[in-house]
């Protein structure tokens, strides 16, 4: 089973979880409920991690790694807030059945009002701490869930967050705007499926998918603490598994997010982020961000270089 009882218990006992990417062709012959992705979706659902934060930021020394022009992405700092435990990923009914002698597939996109408002609330709060601009992304011109989504956002804005600039945007337009003029965005909030797609797009705009961390937050407990899972945005990259060439920085930056959001160690989190910046400024690169064309560092060599840097920063 990709989601053992023992794992659930351990995860629930922990203050936070740091997750490695899962999936790969060696599981292709298993039924879907036995594949690693099923474990991931169960983890999200059972721990009620409904708000997925996916930042897309650029590093000055990596601007050339993007397929977009440097001036379009310099200083980019977007935060995508993706609803993670509902929508078409979990809606019922779903499946493939036989109807009138052919196969018919069904997926269901379904949202309850509170599922929209609780993730919207988090997005408004984050926009408040950041640039004060929120783009809510939906497909209101076609989908019933889009109509409800827009209505809930509009009311929440009117009742509680008037001081935030709220823009509604159709998802197709948003995909286009992300590559046309990404710096117009501060915080984006959207549903599970649209967030999956737009976050891949936004991450590649930065040129360094291998650099991006993410956090998935649950509801606060009696003490106001949210259970959270941290993981890199990138996938498991089975083609390079075990070769010691992957970029470890997204996982390390995910750990930095954990220090800040779950463990009350914001200073240490920002120390790690500065060390990552410094290592990049020194021209150190793994193969995925090797726009300088030098001999790339291995995964472990990058890890060692970062530790070395941290040690020196700590002494300073
Ligand atoms: C992601 C991934 C997952 C998703 C897959 C692996 C199930 O693409 O976290 O973005 O679709 O949510
Ligand atoms: Mg995805």
PDB file of C-alpha atoms and ligand atoms in Angstrom:
ATOM      1  CA  UNK A   1       0.000   0.000   0.000  1.00  0.00           C
ATOM      2  CA  UNK A   2       1.327   3.457  -0.847  1.00  0.00           C
ATOM      3  CA  UNK A   3      -0.330   4.886   2.274  1.00  0.00           C
ATOM      4  CA  UNK A   4       0.319   2.593   5.263  1.00  0.00           C
ATOM      5  CA  UNK A   5      -1.471   3.032   8.617  1.00  0.00           C
ATOM      6  CA  UNK A   6       1.927   3.374  10.289  1.00  0.00           C
ATOM      7  CA  UNK A   7       2.794   6.297   7.996  1.00  0.00           C
ATOM      8  CA  UNK A   8      -0.490   8.073   8.722  1.00  0.00           C
ATOM      9  CA  UNK A   9       0.105   7.711  12.451  1.00  0.00           C
ATOM     10  CA  UNK A  10       3.666   9.043  12.233  1.00  0.00           C
ATOM     11  CA  UNK A  11       2.610  11.949  10.051  1.00  0.00           C
ATOM     12  CA  UNK A  12      -0.215  12.895  12.416  1.00  0.00           C
ATOM     13  CA  UNK A  13       2.140  12.739  15.416  1.00  0.00           C
ATOM     14  CA  UNK A  14       4.669  15.084  13.848  1.00  0.00           C
ATOM     15  CA  UNK A  15       4.676  18.887  14.004  1.00  0.00           C
ATOM     16  CA  UNK A  16       5.252  18.982  10.263  1.00  0.00           C
ATOM     17  CA  UNK A  17       6.231  16.701   7.404  1.00  0.00           C
ATOM     18  CA  UNK A  18       8.950  17.153   4.775  1.00  0.00           C
ATOM     19  CA  UNK A  19       7.960  15.109   1.745  1.00  0.00           C
ATOM     20  CA  UNK A  20      10.082  13.773  -1.109  1.00  0.00           C
ATOM     21  CA  UNK A  21       8.667  13.576  -4.643  1.00  0.00           C
ATOM     22  CA  UNK A  22       6.987  10.277  -5.539  1.00  0.00           C
ATOM     23  CA  UNK A  23       6.085   8.394  -8.724  1.00  0.00           C
ATOM     24  CA  UNK A  24       7.910   6.699 -11.568  1.00  0.00           C
ATOM     25  CA  UNK A  25       7.528   4.283 -14.488  1.00  0.00           C
ATOM     26  CA  UNK A  26       8.295   1.225 -12.358  1.00  0.00           C
ATOM     27  CA  UNK A  27       4.814   1.610 -10.797  1.00  0.00           C
ATOM     28  CA  UNK A  28       3.018   1.917 -14.152  1.00  0.00           C
ATOM     29  CA  UNK A  29       1.786  -1.679 -14.082  1.00  0.00           C
ATOM     30  CA  UNK A  30       0.075  -1.253 -10.693  1.00  0.00           C
ATOM     31  CA  UNK A  31      -3.565  -0.255 -10.357  1.00  0.00           C
ATOM     32  CA  UNK A  32      -4.006   3.457  -9.670  1.00  0.00           C
ATOM     33  CA  UNK A  33      -4.946   3.019  -6.034  1.00  0.00           C
ATOM     34  CA  UNK A  34      -1.622   1.225  -5.454  1.00  0.00           C
ATOM     35  CA  UNK A  35       0.592   3.840  -7.110  1.00  0.00           C
ATOM     36  CA  UNK A  36       2.595   6.385  -5.096  1.00  0.00           C
ATOM     37  CA  UNK A  37       0.403   9.249  -6.356  1.00  0.00           C
ATOM     38  CA  UNK A  38      -2.538   7.653  -4.504  1.00  0.00           C
ATOM     39  CA  UNK A  39      -0.511   7.892  -1.289  1.00  0.00           C
ATOM     40  CA  UNK A  40       0.144  11.557  -1.962  1.00  0.00           C
ATOM     41  CA  UNK A  41      -3.518  12.362  -2.626  1.00  0.00           C
ATOM     42  CA  UNK A  42      -4.551  10.419   0.501  1.00  0.00           C
ATOM     43  CA  UNK A  43      -2.018  12.297   2.580  1.00  0.00           C
ATOM     44  CA  UNK A  44      -3.458  15.612   1.400  1.00  0.00           C
ATOM     45  CA  UNK A  45      -7.042  14.502   1.970  1.00  0.00           C
ATOM     46  CA  UNK A  46      -6.659  12.739   5.317  1.00  0.00           C
ATOM     47  CA  UNK A  47      -4.588  15.496   6.858  1.00  0.00           C
ATOM     48  CA  UNK A  48      -7.000  18.041   5.336  1.00  0.00           C
ATOM     49  CA  UNK A  49      -4.175  20.046   3.761  1.00  0.00           C
ATOM     50  CA  UNK A  50      -6.507  22.294   1.833  1.00  0.00           C
ATOM     51  CA  UNK A  51      -4.210  25.255   1.104  1.00  0.00           C
ATOM     52  CA  UNK A  52      -1.204  24.624  -1.093  1.00  0.00           C
ATOM     53  CA  UNK A  53       1.248  27.538  -1.267  1.00  0.00           C
ATOM     54  CA  UNK A  54       3.481  27.504  -4.337  1.00  0.00           C
ATOM     55  CA  UNK A  55       5.790  30.494  -4.601  1.00  0.00           C
ATOM     56  CA  UNK A  56       7.430  31.317  -7.927  1.00  0.00           C
ATOM     57  CA  UNK A  57      10.364  33.625  -7.347  1.00  0.00           C
ATOM     58  CA  UNK A  58      13.437  34.361  -9.393  1.00  0.00           C
ATOM     59  CA  UNK A  59      17.046  34.445  -8.270  1.00  0.00           C
ATOM     60  CA  UNK A  60      19.013  37.274  -9.896  1.00  0.00           C
ATOM     61  CA  UNK A  61      21.925  35.016 -10.747  1.00  0.00           C
ATOM     62  CA  UNK A  62      19.599  32.545 -12.523  1.00  0.00           C
ATOM     63  CA  UNK A  63      17.656  34.901 -14.813  1.00  0.00           C
ATOM     64  CA  UNK A  64      19.344  33.475 -17.895  1.00  0.00           C
ATOM     65  CA  UNK A  65      17.988  29.994 -17.091  1.00  0.00           C
ATOM     66  CA  UNK A  66      14.438  31.099 -18.009  1.00  0.00           C
ATOM     67  CA  UNK A  67      13.087  30.840 -21.547  1.00  0.00           C
ATOM     68  CA  UNK A  68      11.617  34.331 -21.030  1.00  0.00           C
ATOM     69  CA  UNK A  69      13.603  37.548 -21.274  1.00  0.00           C
ATOM     70  CA  UNK A  70      15.466  38.536 -18.113  1.00  0.00           C
ATOM     71  CA  UNK A  71      13.675  41.920 -17.878  1.00  0.00           C
ATOM     72  CA  UNK A  72      10.277  40.158 -17.858  1.00  0.00           C
ATOM     73  CA  UNK A  73      11.136  38.029 -14.822  1.00  0.00           C
ATOM     74  CA  UNK A  74      13.717  39.988 -12.805  1.00  0.00           C
ATOM     75  CA  UNK A  75      12.369  40.437  -9.290  1.00  0.00           C
ATOM     76  CA  UNK A  76       9.422  38.127  -9.904  1.00  0.00           C
ATOM     77  CA  UNK A  77       7.664  37.118  -6.685  1.00  0.00           C
ATOM     78  CA  UNK A  78       4.343  35.322  -7.177  1.00  0.00           C
ATOM     79  CA  UNK A  79       2.527  33.148  -4.684  1.00  0.00           C
ATOM     80  CA  UNK A  80       0.001  30.653  -6.022  1.00  0.00           C
ATOM     81  CA  UNK A  81      -2.504  29.416  -3.453  1.00  0.00           C
ATOM     82  CA  UNK A  82      -4.018  26.203  -4.782  1.00  0.00           C
ATOM     83  CA  UNK A  83      -7.056  24.517  -3.219  1.00  0.00           C
ATOM     84  CA  UNK A  84      -5.766  20.991  -2.581  1.00  0.00           C
ATOM     85  CA  UNK A  85      -8.400  18.679  -1.114  1.00  0.00           C
ATOM     86  CA  UNK A  86     -11.483  19.066  -3.280  1.00  0.00           C
ATOM     87  CA  UNK A  87     -12.601  19.803  -6.839  1.00  0.00           C
ATOM     88  CA  UNK A  88     -12.172  17.390  -9.703  1.00  0.00           C
ATOM     89  CA  UNK A  89      -9.359  15.519  -7.927  1.00  0.00           C
ATOM     90  CA  UNK A  90     -11.796  14.090  -5.384  1.00  0.00           C
ATOM     91  CA  UNK A  91     -15.344  14.694  -6.700  1.00  0.00           C
ATOM     92  CA  UNK A  92     -17.803  11.784  -6.982  1.00  0.00           C
ATOM     93  CA  UNK A  93     -18.961  10.090  -9.136  1.00  0.00           C
ATOM     94  CA  UNK A  94     -15.852   9.174 -11.054  1.00  0.00           C
ATOM     95  CA  UNK A  95     -14.781   6.211 -13.118  1.00  0.00           C
ATOM     96  CA  UNK A  96     -15.064   4.470 -16.450  1.00  0.00           C
ATOM     97  CA  UNK A  97     -18.265   2.534 -17.192  1.00  0.00           C
ATOM     98  CA  UNK A  98     -19.919   0.844 -20.121  1.00  0.00           C
ATOM     99  CA  UNK A  99     -22.927   2.629 -21.551  1.00  0.00           C
ATOM    100  CA  UNK A 100     -24.625   1.570 -24.771  1.00  0.00           C
ATOM    101  CA  UNK A 101     -21.684  -0.529 -25.911  1.00  0.00           C
ATOM    102  CA  UNK A 102     -18.937   1.960 -25.394  1.00  0.00           C
ATOM    103  CA  UNK A 103     -16.829   3.137 -22.486  1.00  0.00           C
ATOM    104  CA  UNK A 104     -17.786   6.407 -20.839  1.00  0.00           C
ATOM    105  CA  UNK A 105     -15.506   8.241 -18.400  1.00  0.00           C
ATOM    106  CA  UNK A 106     -16.746  10.581 -15.682  1.00  0.00           C
ATOM    107  CA  UNK A 107     -14.933  13.022 -13.394  1.00  0.00           C
ATOM    108  CA  UNK A 108     -16.802  15.386 -11.126  1.00  0.00           C
ATOM    109  CA  UNK A 109     -15.844  18.955 -10.364  1.00  0.00           C
ATOM    110  CA  UNK A 110     -17.616  19.846  -7.139  1.00  0.00           C
ATOM    111  CA  UNK A 111     -17.009  22.595  -4.577  1.00  0.00           C
ATOM    112  CA  UNK A 112     -18.787  23.366  -1.344  1.00  0.00           C
ATOM    113  CA  UNK A 113     -18.955  26.973  -0.283  1.00  0.00           C
ATOM    114  CA  UNK A 114     -16.794  26.498   2.830  1.00  0.00           C
ATOM    115  CA  UNK A 115     -14.113  24.751   0.791  1.00  0.00           C
ATOM    116  CA  UNK A 116     -13.801  27.882  -1.305  1.00  0.00           C
ATOM    117  CA  UNK A 117     -14.002  30.410   1.515  1.00  0.00           C
ATOM    118  CA  UNK A 118     -11.385  28.752   3.738  1.00  0.00           C
ATOM    119  CA  UNK A 119      -8.718  28.739   1.028  1.00  0.00           C
ATOM    120  CA  UNK A 120      -9.755  32.242  -0.099  1.00  0.00           C
ATOM    121  CA  UNK A 121      -9.336  33.459   3.459  1.00  0.00           C
ATOM    122  CA  UNK A 122      -5.748  32.210   3.550  1.00  0.00           C
ATOM    123  CA  UNK A 123      -5.048  33.866   0.197  1.00  0.00           C
ATOM    124  CA  UNK A 124      -6.471  37.218   1.365  1.00  0.00           C
ATOM    125  CA  UNK A 125      -4.403  37.025   4.573  1.00  0.00           C
ATOM    126  CA  UNK A 126      -1.234  36.300   2.590  1.00  0.00           C
ATOM    127  CA  UNK A 127      -1.979  39.109   0.121  1.00  0.00           C
ATOM    128  CA  UNK A 128      -2.333  41.414   3.107  1.00  0.00           C
ATOM    129  CA  UNK A 129       1.161  40.476   4.327  1.00  0.00           C
ATOM    130  CA  UNK A 130       2.589  40.862   0.817  1.00  0.00           C
ATOM    131  CA  UNK A 131       1.728  43.315  -1.967  1.00  0.00           C
ATOM    132  CA  UNK A 132      -2.010  43.622  -1.234  1.00  0.00           C
ATOM    133  CA  UNK A 133      -3.116  42.286  -4.628  1.00  0.00           C
ATOM    134  CA  UNK A 134      -5.094  39.069  -5.125  1.00  0.00           C
ATOM    135  CA  UNK A 135      -6.059  37.462  -8.430  1.00  0.00           C
ATOM    136  CA  UNK A 136      -8.846  34.915  -8.106  1.00  0.00           C
ATOM    137  CA  UNK A 137      -8.773  32.543 -11.061  1.00  0.00           C
ATOM    138  CA  UNK A 138     -11.806  30.576 -12.294  1.00  0.00           C
ATOM    139  CA  UNK A 139     -13.787  29.572 -15.375  1.00  0.00           C
ATOM    140  CA  UNK A 140     -16.952  31.445 -14.461  1.00  0.00           C
ATOM    141  CA  UNK A 141     -17.995  31.859 -18.107  1.00  0.00           C
ATOM    142  CA  UNK A 142     -18.468  28.085 -18.450  1.00  0.00           C
ATOM    143  CA  UNK A 143     -18.556  26.267 -15.110  1.00  0.00           C
ATOM    144  CA  UNK A 144     -21.033  26.265 -12.207  1.00  0.00           C
ATOM    145  CA  UNK A 145     -18.139  25.839  -9.779  1.00  0.00           C
ATOM    146  CA  UNK A 146     -16.676  28.992 -11.335  1.00  0.00           C
ATOM    147  CA  UNK A 147     -19.849  30.963 -10.601  1.00  0.00           C
ATOM    148  CA  UNK A 148     -19.833  29.853  -6.962  1.00  0.00           C
ATOM    149  CA  UNK A 149     -16.075  30.437  -6.676  1.00  0.00           C
ATOM    150  CA  UNK A 150     -16.392  34.028  -7.912  1.00  0.00           C
ATOM    151  CA  UNK A 151     -19.413  34.737  -5.722  1.00  0.00           C
ATOM    152  CA  UNK A 152     -17.714  33.496  -2.542  1.00  0.00           C
ATOM    153  CA  UNK A 153     -14.577  35.533  -3.299  1.00  0.00           C
ATOM    154  CA  UNK A 154     -16.589  38.665  -4.076  1.00  0.00           C
ATOM    155  CA  UNK A 155     -18.573  38.447  -0.818  1.00  0.00           C
ATOM    156  CA  UNK A 156     -15.531  37.714   1.330  1.00  0.00           C
ATOM    157  CA  UNK A 157     -13.796  40.685  -0.248  1.00  0.00           C
ATOM    158  CA  UNK A 158     -16.757  42.974   0.414  1.00  0.00           C
ATOM    159  CA  UNK A 159     -17.268  41.797   4.003  1.00  0.00           C
ATOM    160  CA  UNK A 160     -13.710  41.479   5.253  1.00  0.00           C
ATOM    161  CA  UNK A 161     -10.940  42.386   2.837  1.00  0.00           C
ATOM    162  CA  UNK A 162     -12.003  45.629   1.132  1.00  0.00           C
ATOM    163  CA  UNK A 163      -8.451  46.981   1.489  1.00  0.00           C
ATOM    164  CA  UNK A 164      -7.061  44.186  -0.732  1.00  0.00           C
ATOM    165  CA  UNK A 165      -7.160  44.729  -4.499  1.00  0.00           C
ATOM    166  CA  UNK A 166      -9.170  41.781  -5.819  1.00  0.00           C
ATOM    167  CA  UNK A 167      -9.144  40.873  -9.519  1.00  0.00           C
ATOM    168  CA  UNK A 168     -11.152  38.041 -11.058  1.00  0.00           C
ATOM    169  CA  UNK A 169      -9.504  36.367 -14.019  1.00  0.00           C
ATOM    170  CA  UNK A 170     -10.434  33.483 -16.298  1.00  0.00           C
ATOM    171  CA  UNK A 171      -7.961  30.645 -16.140  1.00  0.00           C
ATOM    172  CA  UNK A 172      -7.101  30.689 -19.849  1.00  0.00           C
ATOM    173  CA  UNK A 173      -6.311  34.388 -19.658  1.00  0.00           C
ATOM    174  CA  UNK A 174      -4.240  33.793 -16.508  1.00  0.00           C
ATOM    175  CA  UNK A 175      -2.101  31.172 -18.282  1.00  0.00           C
ATOM    176  CA  UNK A 176      -1.488  33.678 -21.049  1.00  0.00           C
ATOM    177  CA  UNK A 177      -0.753  36.580 -18.659  1.00  0.00           C
ATOM    178  CA  UNK A 178       1.715  34.438 -16.694  1.00  0.00           C
ATOM    179  CA  UNK A 179       4.027  34.204 -19.679  1.00  0.00           C
ATOM    180  CA  UNK A 180       3.212  37.653 -21.074  1.00  0.00           C
ATOM    181  CA  UNK A 181       3.682  39.830 -18.008  1.00  0.00           C
ATOM    182  CA  UNK A 182       4.163  37.678 -14.892  1.00  0.00           C
ATOM    183  CA  UNK A 183       5.087  40.589 -12.640  1.00  0.00           C
ATOM    184  CA  UNK A 184       1.466  41.858 -12.645  1.00  0.00           C
ATOM    185  CA  UNK A 185       0.705  39.080 -10.129  1.00  0.00           C
ATOM    186  CA  UNK A 186       1.243  39.047  -6.375  1.00  0.00           C
ATOM    187  CA  UNK A 187      -1.019  36.318  -4.944  1.00  0.00           C
ATOM    188  CA  UNK A 188      -3.145  34.015  -7.117  1.00  0.00           C
ATOM    189  CA  UNK A 189      -5.867  31.826  -5.597  1.00  0.00           C
ATOM    190  CA  UNK A 190      -7.488  29.065  -7.611  1.00  0.00           C
ATOM    191  CA  UNK A 191      -9.007  25.591  -7.507  1.00  0.00           C
ATOM    192  CA  UNK A 192      -7.219  22.257  -7.385  1.00  0.00           C
ATOM    193  CA  UNK A 193      -6.957  21.487 -11.105  1.00  0.00           C
ATOM    194  CA  UNK A 194      -6.276  25.037 -12.304  1.00  0.00           C
ATOM    195  CA  UNK A 195      -3.685  25.419  -9.533  1.00  0.00           C
ATOM    196  CA  UNK A 196      -1.929  22.253 -10.647  1.00  0.00           C
ATOM    197  CA  UNK A 197      -1.577  23.553 -14.181  1.00  0.00           C
ATOM    198  CA  UNK A 198      -0.842  27.210 -13.446  1.00  0.00           C
ATOM    199  CA  UNK A 199       1.790  26.394 -10.835  1.00  0.00           C
ATOM    200  CA  UNK A 200       3.805  24.342 -13.336  1.00  0.00           C
ATOM    201  CA  UNK A 201       3.576  27.227 -15.767  1.00  0.00           C
ATOM    202  CA  UNK A 202       4.588  29.821 -13.160  1.00  0.00           C
ATOM    203  CA  UNK A 203       7.473  27.714 -11.933  1.00  0.00           C
ATOM    204  CA  UNK A 204       8.966  27.332 -15.374  1.00  0.00           C
ATOM    205  CA  UNK A 205       8.643  31.074 -15.957  1.00  0.00           C
ATOM    206  CA  UNK A 206      11.276  31.428 -13.229  1.00  0.00           C
ATOM    207  CA  UNK A 207      13.531  29.128 -15.239  1.00  0.00           C
ATOM    208  CA  UNK A 208      14.282  26.937 -12.293  1.00  0.00           C
ATOM    209  CA  UNK A 209      11.623  24.379 -11.477  1.00  0.00           C
ATOM    210  CA  UNK A 210      14.299  22.583  -9.465  1.00  0.00           C
ATOM    211  CA  UNK A 211      14.508  25.555  -7.097  1.00  0.00           C
ATOM    212  CA  UNK A 212      10.931  25.955  -5.908  1.00  0.00           C
ATOM    213  CA  UNK A 213       9.574  24.907  -2.517  1.00  0.00           C
ATOM    214  CA  UNK A 214       5.941  24.516  -1.463  1.00  0.00           C
ATOM    215  CA  UNK A 215       3.862  24.298   1.697  1.00  0.00           C
ATOM    216  CA  UNK A 216       0.472  22.642   2.220  1.00  0.00           C
ATOM    217  CA  UNK A 217      -1.472  23.889   5.209  1.00  0.00           C
ATOM    218  CA  UNK A 218      -4.402  22.389   7.126  1.00  0.00           C
ATOM    219  CA  UNK A 219      -6.940  23.975   9.448  1.00  0.00           C
ATOM    220  CA  UNK A 220      -5.616  25.490  12.715  1.00  0.00           C
ATOM    221  CA  UNK A 221      -5.968  23.360  15.881  1.00  0.00           C
ATOM    222  CA  UNK A 222      -7.056  24.647  19.355  1.00  0.00           C
ATOM    223  CA  UNK A 223      -3.654  26.320  19.756  1.00  0.00           C
ATOM    224  CA  UNK A 224      -3.856  28.019  16.373  1.00  0.00           C
ATOM    225  CA  UNK A 225      -1.216  25.713  14.890  1.00  0.00           C
ATOM    226  CA  UNK A 226      -1.760  24.430  11.385  1.00  0.00           C
ATOM    227  CA  UNK A 227      -0.544  20.988  10.455  1.00  0.00           C
ATOM    228  CA  UNK A 228       1.631  21.312   7.365  1.00  0.00           C
ATOM    229  CA  UNK A 229       3.487  19.319   4.746  1.00  0.00           C
ATOM    230  CA  UNK A 230       6.447  20.820   2.893  1.00  0.00           C
ATOM    231  CA  UNK A 231       7.701  19.543  -0.439  1.00  0.00           C
ATOM    232  CA  UNK A 232       9.521  20.668  -3.565  1.00  0.00           C
ATOM    233  CA  UNK A 233       7.271  21.651  -6.501  1.00  0.00           C
ATOM    234  CA  UNK A 234       9.264  19.456  -8.876  1.00  0.00           C
ATOM    235  CA  UNK A 235       8.396  15.794  -9.467  1.00  0.00           C
ATOM    236  CA  UNK A 236      10.461  12.666  -8.885  1.00  0.00           C
ATOM    237  CA  UNK A 237      12.447  12.943 -12.165  1.00  0.00           C
ATOM    238  CA  UNK A 238      12.762   9.140 -12.550  1.00  0.00           C
ATOM    239  CA  UNK A 239      15.122   9.595 -15.509  1.00  0.00           C
ATOM    240  CA  UNK A 240      17.875  10.833 -13.187  1.00  0.00           C
ATOM    241  CA  UNK A 241      16.966   8.926  -9.998  1.00  0.00           C
ATOM    242  CA  UNK A 242      19.998   7.584  -8.131  1.00  0.00           C
ATOM    243  CA  UNK A 243      22.518   9.426 -10.319  1.00  0.00           C
ATOM    244  CA  UNK A 244      23.440  12.102  -7.756  1.00  0.00           C
ATOM    245  CA  UNK A 245      22.739  14.933 -10.221  1.00  0.00           C
ATOM    246  CA  UNK A 246      19.365  16.295  -8.998  1.00  0.00           C
ATOM    247  CA  UNK A 247      19.142  19.804  -7.598  1.00  0.00           C
ATOM    248  CA  UNK A 248      18.661  19.542  -3.807  1.00  0.00           C
ATOM    249  CA  UNK A 249      17.838  23.237  -3.344  1.00  0.00           C
ATOM    250  CA  UNK A 250      14.027  22.986  -3.702  1.00  0.00           C
ATOM    251  CA  UNK A 251      13.938  20.402  -0.909  1.00  0.00           C
ATOM    252  CA  UNK A 252      16.272  22.529   1.215  1.00  0.00           C
ATOM    253  CA  UNK A 253      14.162  25.643   0.587  1.00  0.00           C
ATOM    254  CA  UNK A 254      11.063  23.616   1.531  1.00  0.00           C
ATOM    255  CA  UNK A 255      12.782  22.877   4.820  1.00  0.00           C
ATOM    256  CA  UNK A 256      13.415  26.625   5.217  1.00  0.00           C
ATOM    257  CA  UNK A 257       9.672  27.240   4.761  1.00  0.00           C
ATOM    258  CA  UNK A 258       9.017  24.623   7.439  1.00  0.00           C
ATOM    259  CA  UNK A 259      11.336  26.394   9.882  1.00  0.00           C
ATOM    260  CA  UNK A 260       9.414  29.619   9.283  1.00  0.00           C
ATOM    261  CA  UNK A 261       5.805  28.464   9.160  1.00  0.00           C
ATOM    262  CA  UNK A 262       5.734  25.434  11.470  1.00  0.00           C
ATOM    263  CA  UNK A 263       8.673  25.533  13.861  1.00  0.00           C
ATOM    264  CA  UNK A 264       8.891  29.201  14.877  1.00  0.00           C
ATOM    265  CA  UNK A 265      12.451  29.425  13.559  1.00  0.00           C
ATOM    266  CA  UNK A 266      12.072  32.230  11.024  1.00  0.00           C
ATOM    267  CA  UNK A 267      15.666  33.447  11.491  1.00  0.00           C
ATOM    268  CA  UNK A 268      17.082  30.054  10.622  1.00  0.00           C
ATOM    269  CA  UNK A 269      14.770  29.825   7.626  1.00  0.00           C
ATOM    270  CA  UNK A 270      15.982  33.129   6.268  1.00  0.00           C
ATOM    271  CA  UNK A 271      19.597  32.126   6.983  1.00  0.00           C
ATOM    272  CA  UNK A 272      19.121  29.103   4.709  1.00  0.00           C
ATOM    273  CA  UNK A 273      17.554  31.241   2.010  1.00  0.00           C
ATOM    274  CA  UNK A 274      20.466  33.682   2.124  1.00  0.00           C
ATOM    275  CA  UNK A 275      22.947  30.802   1.967  1.00  0.00           C
ATOM    276  CA  UNK A 276      21.190  29.443  -1.141  1.00  0.00           C
ATOM    277  CA  UNK A 277      21.368  32.872  -2.771  1.00  0.00           C
ATOM    278  CA  UNK A 278      25.059  33.181  -1.880  1.00  0.00           C
ATOM    279  CA  UNK A 279      25.929  29.757  -3.277  1.00  0.00           C
ATOM    280  CA  UNK A 280      24.188  30.664  -6.551  1.00  0.00           C
ATOM    281  CA  UNK A 281      25.880  34.072  -6.657  1.00  0.00           C
ATOM    282  CA  UNK A 282      29.201  32.229  -6.354  1.00  0.00           C
ATOM    283  CA  UNK A 283      28.345  30.485  -9.622  1.00  0.00           C
ATOM    284  CA  UNK A 284      27.720  27.033  -8.182  1.00  0.00           C
ATOM    285  CA  UNK A 285      25.219  25.095 -10.316  1.00  0.00           C
ATOM    286  CA  UNK A 286      23.625  21.689 -10.587  1.00  0.00           C
ATOM    287  CA  UNK A 287      22.954  20.386 -14.114  1.00  0.00           C
ATOM    288  CA  UNK A 288      19.337  21.678 -14.313  1.00  0.00           C
ATOM    289  CA  UNK A 289      20.340  25.333 -13.877  1.00  0.00           C
ATOM    290  CA  UNK A 290      23.649  25.172 -15.659  1.00  0.00           C
ATOM    291  CA  UNK A 291      23.230  28.187 -17.945  1.00  0.00           C
ATOM    292  CA  UNK A 292      26.887  29.086 -17.289  1.00  0.00           C
ATOM    293  CA  UNK A 293      27.975  25.921 -19.087  1.00  0.00           C
ATOM    294  CA  UNK A 294      30.524  24.986 -16.437  1.00  0.00           C
ATOM    295  CA  UNK A 295      31.090  21.526 -14.983  1.00  0.00           C
ATOM    296  CA  UNK A 296      27.890  21.021 -12.915  1.00  0.00           C
ATOM    297  CA  UNK A 297      27.957  20.060  -9.246  1.00  0.00           C
ATOM    298  CA  UNK A 298      26.502  16.749  -8.058  1.00  0.00           C
ATOM    299  CA  UNK A 299      23.591  16.704  -5.598  1.00  0.00           C
ATOM    300  CA  UNK A 300      25.872  15.965  -2.653  1.00  0.00           C
ATOM    301  CA  UNK A 301      28.507  18.513  -3.719  1.00  0.00           C
ATOM    302  CA  UNK A 302      25.789  21.196  -3.824  1.00  0.00           C
ATOM    303  CA  UNK A 303      24.622  20.099  -0.370  1.00  0.00           C
ATOM    304  CA  UNK A 304      28.182  20.257   0.972  1.00  0.00           C
ATOM    305  CA  UNK A 305      28.775  23.697  -0.547  1.00  0.00           C
ATOM    306  CA  UNK A 306      25.597  24.980   1.097  1.00  0.00           C
ATOM    307  CA  UNK A 307      26.561  23.549   4.503  1.00  0.00           C
ATOM    308  CA  UNK A 308      30.010  25.132   4.188  1.00  0.00           C
ATOM    309  CA  UNK A 309      28.380  28.488   3.404  1.00  0.00           C
ATOM    310  CA  UNK A 310      25.959  28.151   6.332  1.00  0.00           C
ATOM    311  CA  UNK A 311      28.802  27.406   8.703  1.00  0.00           C
ATOM    312  CA  UNK A 312      30.667  30.504   7.569  1.00  0.00           C
ATOM    313  CA  UNK A 313      27.543  32.707   7.754  1.00  0.00           C
ATOM    314  CA  UNK A 314      26.875  31.423  11.247  1.00  0.00           C
ATOM    315  CA  UNK A 315      30.401  32.399  12.351  1.00  0.00           C
ATOM    316  CA  UNK A 316      30.098  35.905  10.836  1.00  0.00           C
TER     317      UNK A 316
HETATM  318  C1  LIG B   1       1.465  18.186  -8.114  1.00  0.00           C
HETATM  319  C2  LIG B   1       1.469  16.907  -8.903  1.00  0.00           C
HETATM  320  C3  LIG B   1       0.371  15.993  -8.368  1.00  0.00           C
HETATM  321  C4  LIG B   1      -0.947  16.700  -8.580  1.00  0.00           C
HETATM  322  C5  LIG B   1       0.372  14.593  -9.010  1.00  0.00           C
HETATM  323  C6  LIG B   1       1.694  13.883  -8.834  1.00  0.00           C
HETATM  324  C7  LIG B   1      -0.757  13.735  -8.472  1.00  0.00           C
HETATM  325  O1  LIG B   1       1.346  17.168 -10.255  1.00  0.00           O
HETATM  326  O2  LIG B   1       1.617  18.134  -6.869  1.00  0.00           O
HETATM  327  O3  LIG B   1       1.328  19.248  -8.733  1.00  0.00           O
HETATM  328  O4  LIG B   1      -1.531  16.622  -9.670  1.00  0.00           O
HETATM  329  O5  LIG B   1      -1.426  17.346  -7.642  1.00  0.00           O
HETATM  330 MG1  LIG B   2       1.409  19.255 -10.741  1.00  0.00          MG
END
